Short mmCIF file of C-alpha atoms in Angstrom, two decimals:
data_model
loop_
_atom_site.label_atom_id
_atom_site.label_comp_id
_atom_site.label_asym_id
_atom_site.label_seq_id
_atom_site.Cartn_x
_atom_site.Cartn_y
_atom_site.Cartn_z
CA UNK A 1 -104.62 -16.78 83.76
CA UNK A 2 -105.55 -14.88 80.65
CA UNK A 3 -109.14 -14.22 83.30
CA UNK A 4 -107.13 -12.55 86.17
CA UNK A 5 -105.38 -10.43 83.65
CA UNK A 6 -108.84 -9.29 82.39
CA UNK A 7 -109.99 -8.04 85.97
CA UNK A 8 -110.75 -4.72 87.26
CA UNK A 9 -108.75 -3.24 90.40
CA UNK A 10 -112.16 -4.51 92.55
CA UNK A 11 -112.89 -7.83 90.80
CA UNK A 12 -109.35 -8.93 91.41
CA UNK A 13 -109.23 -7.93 95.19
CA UNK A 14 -112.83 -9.60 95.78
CA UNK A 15 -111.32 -12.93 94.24
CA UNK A 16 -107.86 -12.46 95.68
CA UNK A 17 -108.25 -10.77 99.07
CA UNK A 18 -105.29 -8.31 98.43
CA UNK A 19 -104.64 -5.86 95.81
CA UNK A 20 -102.40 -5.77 92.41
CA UNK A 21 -100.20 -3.59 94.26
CA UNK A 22 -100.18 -5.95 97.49
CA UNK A 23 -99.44 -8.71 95.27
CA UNK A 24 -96.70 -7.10 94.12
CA UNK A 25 -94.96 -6.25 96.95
CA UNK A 26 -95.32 -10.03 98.38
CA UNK A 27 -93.87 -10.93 94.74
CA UNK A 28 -91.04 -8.95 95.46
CA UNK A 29 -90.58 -10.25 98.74
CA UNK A 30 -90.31 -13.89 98.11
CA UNK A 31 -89.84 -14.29 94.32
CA UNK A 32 -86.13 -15.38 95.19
CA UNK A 33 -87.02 -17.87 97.12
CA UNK A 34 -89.33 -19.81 94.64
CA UNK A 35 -87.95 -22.67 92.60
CA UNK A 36 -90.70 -23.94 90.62
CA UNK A 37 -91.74 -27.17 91.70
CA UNK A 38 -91.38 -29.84 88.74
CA UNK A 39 -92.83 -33.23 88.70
CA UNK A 40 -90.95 -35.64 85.88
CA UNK A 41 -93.86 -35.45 82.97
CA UNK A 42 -95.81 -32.24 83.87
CA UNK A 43 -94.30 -28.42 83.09
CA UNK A 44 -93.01 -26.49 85.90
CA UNK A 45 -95.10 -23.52 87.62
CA UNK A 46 -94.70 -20.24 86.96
CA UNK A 47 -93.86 -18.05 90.16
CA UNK A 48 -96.73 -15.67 89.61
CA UNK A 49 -99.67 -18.65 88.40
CA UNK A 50 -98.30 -20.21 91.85
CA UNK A 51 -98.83 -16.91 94.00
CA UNK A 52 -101.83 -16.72 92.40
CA UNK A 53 -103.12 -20.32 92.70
CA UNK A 54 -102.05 -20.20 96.63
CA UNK A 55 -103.80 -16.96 97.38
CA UNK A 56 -106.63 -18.18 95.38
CA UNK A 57 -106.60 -21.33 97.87
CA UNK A 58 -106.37 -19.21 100.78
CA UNK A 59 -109.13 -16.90 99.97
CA UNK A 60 -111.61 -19.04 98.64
CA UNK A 61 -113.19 -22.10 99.56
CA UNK A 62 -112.19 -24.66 96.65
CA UNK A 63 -110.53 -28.23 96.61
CA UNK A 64 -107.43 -28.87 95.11
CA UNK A 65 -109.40 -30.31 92.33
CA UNK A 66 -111.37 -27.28 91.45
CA UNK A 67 -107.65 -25.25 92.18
CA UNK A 68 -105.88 -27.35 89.37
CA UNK A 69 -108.75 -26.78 87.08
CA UNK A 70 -108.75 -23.41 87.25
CA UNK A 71 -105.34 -22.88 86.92
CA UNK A 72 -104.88 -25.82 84.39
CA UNK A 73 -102.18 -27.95 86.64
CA UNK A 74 -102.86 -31.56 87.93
CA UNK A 75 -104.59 -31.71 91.46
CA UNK A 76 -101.69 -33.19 92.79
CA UNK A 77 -99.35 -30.37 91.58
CA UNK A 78 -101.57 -27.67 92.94
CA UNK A 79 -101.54 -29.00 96.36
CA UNK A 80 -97.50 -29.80 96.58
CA UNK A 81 -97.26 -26.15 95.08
CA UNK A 82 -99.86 -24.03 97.70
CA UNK A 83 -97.96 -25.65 100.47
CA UNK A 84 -94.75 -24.97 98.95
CA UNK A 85 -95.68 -21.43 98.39
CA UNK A 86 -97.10 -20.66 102.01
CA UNK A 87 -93.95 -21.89 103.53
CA UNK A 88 -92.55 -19.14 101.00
CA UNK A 89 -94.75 -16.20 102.67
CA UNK A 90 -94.89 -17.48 106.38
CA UNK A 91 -90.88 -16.88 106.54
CA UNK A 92 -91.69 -12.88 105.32
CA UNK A 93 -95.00 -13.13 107.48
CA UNK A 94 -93.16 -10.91 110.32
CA UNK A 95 -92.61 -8.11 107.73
CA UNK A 96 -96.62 -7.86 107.27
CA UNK A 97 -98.02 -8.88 110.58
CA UNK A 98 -96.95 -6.44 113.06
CA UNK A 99 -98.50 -7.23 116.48
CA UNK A 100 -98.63 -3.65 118.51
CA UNK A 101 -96.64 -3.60 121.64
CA UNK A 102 -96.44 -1.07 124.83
CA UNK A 103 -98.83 1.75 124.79
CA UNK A 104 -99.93 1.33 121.45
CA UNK A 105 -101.55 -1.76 122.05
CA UNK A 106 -103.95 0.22 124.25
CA UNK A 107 -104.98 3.18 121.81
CA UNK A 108 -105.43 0.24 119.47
CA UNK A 109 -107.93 -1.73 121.03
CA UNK A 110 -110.02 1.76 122.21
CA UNK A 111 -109.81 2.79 118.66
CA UNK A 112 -112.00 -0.98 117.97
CA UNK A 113 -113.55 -0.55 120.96
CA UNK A 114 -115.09 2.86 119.38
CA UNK A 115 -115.97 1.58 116.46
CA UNK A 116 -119.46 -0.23 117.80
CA UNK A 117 -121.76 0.38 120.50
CA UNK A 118 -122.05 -3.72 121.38
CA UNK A 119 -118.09 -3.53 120.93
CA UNK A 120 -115.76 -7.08 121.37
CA UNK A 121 -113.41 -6.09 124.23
CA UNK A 122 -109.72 -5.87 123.60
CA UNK A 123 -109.18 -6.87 120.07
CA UNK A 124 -106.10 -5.55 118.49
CA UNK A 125 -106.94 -6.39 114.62
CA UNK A 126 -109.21 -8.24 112.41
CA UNK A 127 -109.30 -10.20 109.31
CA UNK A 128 -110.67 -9.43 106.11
CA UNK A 129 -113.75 -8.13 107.60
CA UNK A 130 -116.31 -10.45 106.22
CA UNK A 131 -119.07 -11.90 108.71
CA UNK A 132 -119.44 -16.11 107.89
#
């Protein structure tokens, strides 16, 4: 933890796929609803190490093994607390996805289709923008 404190604006967004300030606002969206999972023998999860070890999860590509080892919980603690945690954010997810509706949805998807000569008809949005 004492690592992610230590990273620049860019370093942290590269590892994290979202902002300090993004974070925060998430925080401050479902930090009410998080009771840190404890497991009889092992010391309960901080909200923000959890927020971070689930958007760690979901932006990188790392077992629950490597997750616990980086953020120095058991494997089996890591897992029970990502899928805690996105059950958290998918009950705020309509307050960040916003689909676009009537004639918006058409001056979005010519603003995409704009954006390339060999364009992808009719998309609406993308994520993160990296090509796998």
């Amino acid at each position: 933890m004492r690592t992610v404190s230590n990273y620049n604006g860019v370093k942290f967004r590269s590892h994290f796929r979202l902002s300090r300030s993004s974070v925060e606002i998430l925080s401050s969206k479902i930090i009410n609803r998080y009771e840190g999972n404890y497991i009889l023998g092992q010391k309960r999860i901080s909200f923000y190490r959890a927020l971070l070890m689930t958007l760690w999860y979901l932006s990188n590509n790392e077992t629950f093994r490597q997750l616990g080892d980086r953020f120095d919980v058991a494997c089996g603690n890591a897992c029970r607390t990502v899928h805690y945690l996105i059950d958290i954010i998918c009950t705020v997810c309509d307050d960040f996805i916003i689909w676009p509706k009537g004639s918006n949805l058409i001056n979005v998807a010519n603003s995409f289709n704009t954006l390339r000569v060999n364009n992808f008809p009719n998309v609406i949005g993308t994520i993160d923008g990296c090509h796998i």
